[in-house]
XYZ file of N, CA and C in Angstrom:
510
model
N 138.998 57.330 116.052
C 138.311 57.005 115.032
C 136.899 56.343 115.646
N 135.786 56.869 115.448
C 134.496 55.384 115.696
C 134.672 54.093 115.358
N 134.712 53.433 116.041
C 134.438 52.283 116.084
C 132.824 51.524 114.972
N 132.929 51.168 113.627
C 132.697 50.893 113.256
C 131.859 49.756 113.446
N 132.036 49.158 114.589
C 131.550 47.577 114.938
C 131.648 48.128 116.420
N 131.109 48.013 117.450
C 131.597 47.168 118.790
C 132.408 46.572 119.219
N 133.108 46.738 120.054
C 133.922 45.044 120.994
C 132.581 44.952 121.353
N 132.632 44.174 120.802
C 131.085 42.845 121.697
C 131.615 41.611 120.954
N 130.850 40.685 121.368
C 131.332 39.008 120.592
C 130.937 39.147 119.619
N 129.937 40.165 118.798
C 129.284 39.635 117.521
C 130.270 39.909 116.756
N 130.996 41.057 116.937
C 132.637 41.379 115.733
C 133.249 40.796 115.403
N 133.916 39.664 116.654
C 134.685 39.105 116.998
C 134.373 38.022 116.472
N 132.585 37.104 116.378
C 132.252 36.147 115.963
C 131.967 36.707 114.589
N 131.793 37.500 114.438
C 131.803 37.351 112.485
C 133.372 36.956 111.565
N 134.409 38.179 112.692
C 135.653 37.427 111.768
C 135.781 36.547 111.409
N 135.751 36.312 113.028
C 136.112 34.213 113.386
C 135.407 33.635 112.250
N 134.404 33.737 111.863
C 133.612 33.502 111.356
C 134.310 33.114 109.846
N 134.382 34.044 108.997
C 135.821 34.448 107.830
C 137.210 33.878 108.278
N 137.956 34.640 109.172
C 138.984 33.991 108.987
C 139.417 32.283 110.236
N 138.723 31.787 110.857
C 139.078 30.590 111.739
C 139.376 31.023 112.659
N 139.806 32.554 113.452
C 140.387 32.502 114.139
C 140.037 34.651 115.079
N 139.782 34.214 115.801
C 139.939 35.474 116.866
C 140.747 36.654 116.151
N 140.617 37.609 115.787
C 141.398 38.762 115.859
C 141.920 39.412 117.377
N 143.317 39.497 117.168
C 143.607 40.571 118.892
C 142.919 41.808 118.544
N 143.570 42.417 117.372
C 143.565 43.946 117.143
C 142.250 44.094 116.217
N 141.020 44.906 116.507
C 139.802 44.528 115.915
C 139.685 45.693 115.156
N 140.460 46.746 114.854
C 140.605 47.671 114.833
C 141.133 47.886 113.196
N 142.235 46.893 113.250
C 142.802 46.099 111.709
C 141.661 46.274 111.013
N 140.649 44.846 110.965
C 139.786 44.295 110.175
C 138.670 45.372 110.322
N 138.576 46.448 110.687
C 137.779 47.751 110.839
C 138.028 48.129 109.396
N 139.373 48.707 109.746
C 140.097 49.361 108.520
C 139.979 49.426 107.532
N 140.417 47.269 107.242
C 140.666 46.635 106.334
C 138.988 46.843 104.893
N 138.191 47.455 106.258
C 136.609 47.126 105.417
C 136.412 47.824 105.308
N 136.330 49.748 105.448
C 136.918 51.014 105.114
C 137.222 51.612 104.221
N 136.703 51.065 102.749
C 136.541 52.320 101.590
C 136.719 53.551 101.856
N 137.865 54.457 100.902
C 137.973 55.496 101.346
C 137.052 56.381 100.561
N 136.309 56.029 100.350
C 134.686 56.697 99.779
C 133.537 57.155 100.983
N 134.418 56.929 101.971
C 133.660 57.375 103.562
C 134.382 58.797 103.797
N 136.124 58.648 103.424
C 136.274 60.372 103.412
C 136.796 60.645 104.877
N 137.245 59.320 105.763
C 137.284 59.875 107.357
C 138.327 60.242 107.439
N 138.814 60.650 108.172
C 140.458 61.217 108.522
C 140.501 60.407 110.278
N 141.451 60.562 110.243
C 141.987 60.312 111.495
C 141.954 62.063 112.641
N 143.077 61.787 113.739
C 142.608 63.191 114.704
C 144.175 64.217 114.287
N 144.163 63.370 113.288
C 145.631 64.275 113.574
C 144.973 64.828 111.128
N 144.671 63.714 110.680
C 144.289 64.209 109.649
C 144.238 63.387 108.974
N 145.229 61.983 108.986
C 145.343 61.098 107.936
C 144.076 60.409 108.026
N 144.192 60.184 106.189
C 142.483 59.401 105.561
C 142.815 57.936 106.508
N 141.601 57.928 106.720
C 141.168 56.595 107.541
C 139.628 56.048 106.897
N 141.631 54.348 105.831
C 140.341 53.337 104.906
C 141.609 52.518 104.878
N 141.028 51.880 103.694
C 141.582 49.868 103.357
C 143.352 50.623 102.786
N 143.112 51.192 101.898
C 144.278 51.232 101.070
C 145.537 51.320 101.434
N 146.229 51.772 102.608
C 147.674 50.984 102.843
C 147.340 49.312 103.303
N 146.402 48.963 104.225
C 146.317 47.765 103.907
C 145.795 46.873 102.747
N 145.632 47.497 101.570
C 145.283 46.363 100.806
C 146.382 46.710 100.240
N 147.608 47.645 100.109
C 148.843 47.261 99.006
C 149.709 46.144 99.894
N 149.817 46.254 101.312
C 150.260 44.942 102.188
C 149.797 43.859 101.587
N 148.679 43.666 101.845
C 147.524 42.729 101.692
C 148.239 42.143 100.367
N 148.576 43.024 99.142
C 148.564 42.650 97.458
C 149.371 41.847 97.807
N 150.775 42.225 98.459
C 151.752 41.580 98.146
C 151.758 40.183 99.110
N 151.489 40.691 100.370
C 151.244 38.902 101.563
C 150.575 37.668 99.438
N 149.443 38.100 99.579
C 148.396 37.591 98.498
C 149.277 37.316 97.227
N 150.213 37.472 96.261
C 151.553 37.296 95.843
C 151.984 36.528 95.939
N 153.021 36.564 97.200
C 153.775 35.680 97.728
C 153.292 34.512 98.566
N 152.370 34.258 99.085
C 151.272 33.594 99.273
C 151.855 32.491 98.313
N 151.426 32.757 97.588
C 150.186 31.902 96.130
C 152.009 31.894 95.248
N 152.458 32.538 95.744
C 154.173 32.576 94.423
C 154.149 31.116 95.327
N 155.252 30.993 96.274
C 155.026 29.844 97.830
C 154.315 28.592 97.326
N 153.067 28.951 97.125
C 152.214 27.230 97.206
C 152.330 27.225 95.480
N 152.154 27.552 94.721
C 152.670 27.338 93.161
C 153.866 26.573 93.323
N 155.001 27.003 93.390
C 155.760 26.760 93.968
C 156.620 25.320 93.942
N 156.011 25.557 95.405
C 155.441 23.648 96.349
C 155.140 22.820 95.780
N 153.806 23.146 94.802
C 153.234 22.387 93.698
C 153.905 21.953 92.824
N 153.625 22.327 92.487
C 153.932 22.695 91.275
C 155.711 22.420 90.459
N 156.506 21.218 90.823
C 158.077 21.312 90.694
C 158.350 21.558 89.596
N 157.833 20.883 88.804
C 157.619 20.977 86.768
C 157.858 21.793 86.615
N 157.043 22.874 87.202
C 156.795 24.128 86.085
C 158.535 25.223 85.718
N 158.670 25.870 85.059
C 159.263 26.705 85.506
C 159.051 28.177 85.128
N 159.633 29.569 85.461
C 159.712 30.496 86.357
C 158.173 31.524 85.778
N 158.393 31.131 84.548
C 157.488 31.646 83.115
C 156.151 31.093 83.396
N 155.789 30.441 83.772
C 154.660 28.957 83.426
C 154.156 29.451 85.221
N 154.435 29.274 85.859
C 154.683 29.393 87.375
C 153.490 30.754 87.418
N 154.489 32.350 87.086
C 153.410 33.526 87.349
C 152.393 33.317 86.291
N 152.543 32.705 84.946
C 150.774 32.984 84.722
C 149.716 32.009 85.487
N 150.664 30.843 86.258
C 149.625 30.357 87.114
C 149.149 31.420 88.349
N 150.346 31.970 88.609
C 150.049 33.637 90.289
C 148.871 33.675 89.154
N 149.480 34.425 88.108
C 148.442 36.084 87.451
C 147.270 35.162 87.349
N 146.972 33.620 87.645
C 145.420 33.702 87.076
C 144.794 33.441 88.664
N 145.712 33.456 89.292
C 145.116 33.354 90.707
C 144.462 34.211 91.371
N 145.158 35.490 91.506
C 145.442 36.681 92.441
C 144.810 37.620 91.607
N 144.337 37.382 89.919
C 143.576 38.376 89.284
C 142.093 39.357 90.513
N 141.584 39.947 89.861
C 140.453 40.448 90.474
C 139.557 39.662 90.530
N 138.747 39.323 89.537
C 138.262 38.097 89.571
C 137.580 36.914 91.021
N 138.348 36.523 90.516
C 139.141 35.405 91.983
C 138.944 36.239 93.546
N 139.380 37.436 93.720
C 139.008 38.131 94.792
C 138.044 38.266 94.618
N 137.094 38.706 93.885
C 136.007 38.357 94.129
C 135.094 38.256 94.960
N 134.647 36.909 94.186
C 134.502 35.621 93.965
C 134.792 35.219 95.147
N 135.751 35.415 96.118
C 135.933 35.045 96.667
C 135.329 36.404 98.272
N 134.734 37.246 98.166
C 134.705 38.070 98.492
C 133.084 37.418 99.048
N 132.967 37.269 97.849
C 131.286 37.033 97.486
C 131.180 36.107 98.813
N 131.666 34.544 98.380
C 131.487 33.322 98.992
C 131.457 33.944 100.347
N 132.498 35.036 101.099
C 132.651 34.915 102.578
C 131.491 36.373 103.225
N 130.710 36.987 101.868
C 129.979 37.932 102.281
C 130.456 39.155 102.879
N 131.469 39.058 101.835
C 131.907 40.725 102.723
C 130.941 42.286 102.424
N 130.833 42.802 101.418
C 129.900 42.875 100.751
C 129.163 43.846 102.585
N 128.755 43.141 102.826
C 127.769 43.261 104.523
C 128.689 44.063 105.799
N 130.096 43.800 105.525
C 130.773 44.248 106.460
C 131.128 45.420 105.512
N 131.290 45.626 104.869
C 132.676 46.848 104.510
C 131.710 48.076 104.501
N 132.440 49.406 104.322
C 131.590 50.047 105.061
C 132.232 51.458 103.053
N 131.202 52.169 102.440
C 131.205 52.228 102.180
C 130.880 53.852 101.730
N 131.188 55.506 101.076
C 130.522 56.358 101.285
C 129.773 56.401 100.699
N 128.720 57.430 100.949
C 127.713 57.811 100.299
C 127.066 57.435 98.489
N 128.448 58.539 97.580
C 128.341 58.162 96.485
C 128.993 57.143 96.217
N 129.186 56.371 96.455
C 129.567 54.764 95.857
C 128.353 53.786 96.442
N 127.962 54.549 97.621
C 126.773 53.721 97.720
C 125.578 53.640 96.287
N 125.857 55.045 96.338
C 124.601 55.464 95.510
C 125.164 54.672 93.705
N 126.473 54.469 93.300
C 127.075 53.899 92.420
C 126.701 52.628 91.989
N 126.446 52.170 93.370
C 126.037 50.871 93.248
C 127.709 49.974 94.072
N 128.330 50.190 94.332
C 129.583 50.155 94.370
C 129.742 48.741 95.141
N 128.623 47.992 95.818
C 128.776 46.703 96.268
C 128.898 46.278 95.676
N 128.973 46.155 94.016
C 128.818 45.497 93.267
C 130.445 44.949 91.944
N 130.407 46.746 92.754
C 131.247 46.323 91.500
C 133.292 45.858 91.630
N 133.308 44.773 90.977
C 134.445 43.845 91.880
C 135.950 44.431 92.126
N 135.829 45.519 92.024
C 137.413 45.950 92.505
C 137.203 46.120 93.736
N 136.245 46.984 94.774
C 136.235 46.944 95.493
C 136.074 46.699 96.832
N 135.240 45.243 95.870
C 135.651 43.789 97.126
C 136.719 43.301 96.899
N 137.729 42.967 95.821
C 138.837 41.987 95.294
C 139.754 43.070 96.474
N 139.772 44.645 96.096
C 140.455 45.479 97.414
C 140.574 45.435 98.790
N 138.972 44.989 99.003
C 138.545 44.645 100.352
C 139.991 43.806 101.027
N 139.765 42.306 100.489
C 140.068 41.376 100.742
C 140.980 41.422 100.442
N 141.858 41.841 99.692
C 143.806 42.638 99.602
C 144.381 42.655 101.556
N 143.183 43.922 101.770
C 143.186 45.087 103.176
C 143.009 43.704 103.809
N 141.968 42.426 103.858
C 142.202 41.568 105.027
C 142.757 40.860 105.412
N 143.904 40.889 104.466
C 145.276 39.428 104.602
C 146.206 40.594 104.870
N 146.446 41.882 104.126
C 147.462 42.988 105.109
C 146.698 43.263 106.834
N 145.779 43.164 107.469
C 144.748 42.901 108.408
C 145.325 42.013 109.592
N 145.355 40.719 108.636
C 145.717 39.424 109.252
C 146.986 39.492 109.367
N 147.685 40.126 108.498
C 149.510 39.465 108.537
C 150.310 40.410 110.402
N 149.342 41.606 110.369
C 149.691 43.001 111.596
C 149.898 42.646 112.345
N 148.032 41.939 112.255
C 147.677 41.129 113.962
C 148.456 40.025 114.226
N 148.557 38.927 113.441
C 149.637 37.823 113.409
C 150.843 37.974 113.210
N 150.852 37.793 112.215
C 151.908 36.873 111.791
C 152.109 36.191 110.514
N 152.920 36.519 109.612
C 153.060 35.311 108.386
C 152.714 34.272 108.344
N 152.593 33.138 108.969
C 152.390 31.871 108.912
C 150.469 32.233 108.526
N 149.750 32.904 109.645
C 148.492 33.010 110.355
C 147.987 33.643 108.604
N 148.797 34.690 108.294
C 148.099 34.737 106.770
C 148.088 33.836 105.635
N 149.158 32.779 105.528
C 149.312 32.466 104.440
C 148.837 31.089 104.471
N 148.416 30.843 105.562
C 147.440 29.734 106.171
C 145.353 30.407 105.365
N 145.322 31.215 106.162
C 144.598 32.374 105.793
C 143.832 32.103 103.565
N 145.227 32.646 103.934
C 145.170 32.342 101.907
C 144.934 31.502 100.697
N 146.121 29.677 101.832
C 146.040 29.211 101.103
C 144.722 28.209 101.531
N 143.803 28.306 102.559
C 142.632 27.993 102.121
C 141.090 28.823 101.264
N 141.581 29.936 101.629
C 140.534 29.996 100.331
C 140.989 30.265 99.322
N 142.175 29.818 99.256
C 142.290 29.668 97.199
C 142.510 27.736 97.195
N 142.284 27.124 97.976
C 142.439 26.078 97.628
C 140.862 25.364 96.419
N 140.485 25.822 96.351
C 139.133 25.819 94.974
C 140.651 25.671 94.285
N 140.197 26.574 93.821
C 141.357 27.833 92.310
C 142.109 27.017 92.298
N 142.905 26.143 93.315
C 143.814 25.816 92.924
C 143.997 24.346 92.387
N 142.785 24.005 93.210
C 142.666 22.864 92.479
C 142.278 22.979 91.652
N 141.623 23.264 91.185
C 140.754 24.130 89.377
C 141.829 24.455 87.974
N 142.547 24.362 88.422
C 144.275 25.354 87.976
C 144.631 24.103 87.337
N 145.027 24.364 86.118
C 145.507 22.568 85.191
C 146.949 23.374 84.571
N 147.907 22.836 84.759
C 149.380 23.584 84.658
C 149.195 23.389 83.481
N 148.413 21.771 83.111
C 149.323 21.933 81.307
C 148.941 22.076 80.398
N 147.554 23.467 80.681
C 147.513 24.867 79.796
C 148.455 26.064 79.819
N 149.722 25.746 80.809
C 150.715 26.728 81.079
C 152.665 26.490 80.420
N 152.365 24.894 80.029
C 153.162 23.863 79.828
C 154.311 23.223 80.501
N 155.187 22.266 80.610
C 156.156 21.827 81.030
C 157.767 22.776 80.783
N 158.739 22.177 81.366
C 159.522 22.459 81.195
C 160.063 22.511 80.158
N 161.165 22.582 78.840
C 160.928 21.432 77.859
C 163.097 21.025 79.024
N 162.905 20.470 78.981
C 164.632 19.821 79.726
C 165.068 18.873 79.259
C-alpha cells in the first residue's frame, strides 16, 4: 500500500493535534481515513479501507459511552442509560465531532464519492470517526481510546439532561 501520508513530521503532527498523542503505527490511522470508494486493494487482493476499523470503533464507542454514563448517572436504570447512550453515539453526534476536527481534510474518497459530495455526507465522516477509534485502540490500548472518546464527547455529556430520560422508580 502506498502511504496516504508520508511518514514525516507533518503527518504525526496532524494526528497529534486531533488525538493529543503521537501515533506509533501511522498506517492504522491512514487506513481509518480511507473510504471504501477508493477501491484500493492489498497485494493479496484484500480491500484496503476503514470498514473493519469502523466495526471495532463502533463497539469501543458504545462500550466507553456506556461506562461513562454508568459511572456518571448512578440513579438511572438500564433503559434510561440506553436511551442516553443512543443520544450520544448517533451519527449526527459523530458528524459534529468530525467537523470540529476537520476530518474531511484527512479523509480519502474515491472519485465517484467525491463527485457525489461525499465530504458533506454525515455517514461518511461518522464512520471515519468510528474507524479512528478502532485505530487508536489497536495502536495503543483501551484506556487511551477511552480517554480520547471521553474528551471528544465531554461537551455533549455535559449537555445531557437525564431528567428527560427519567429516574428509577424505587
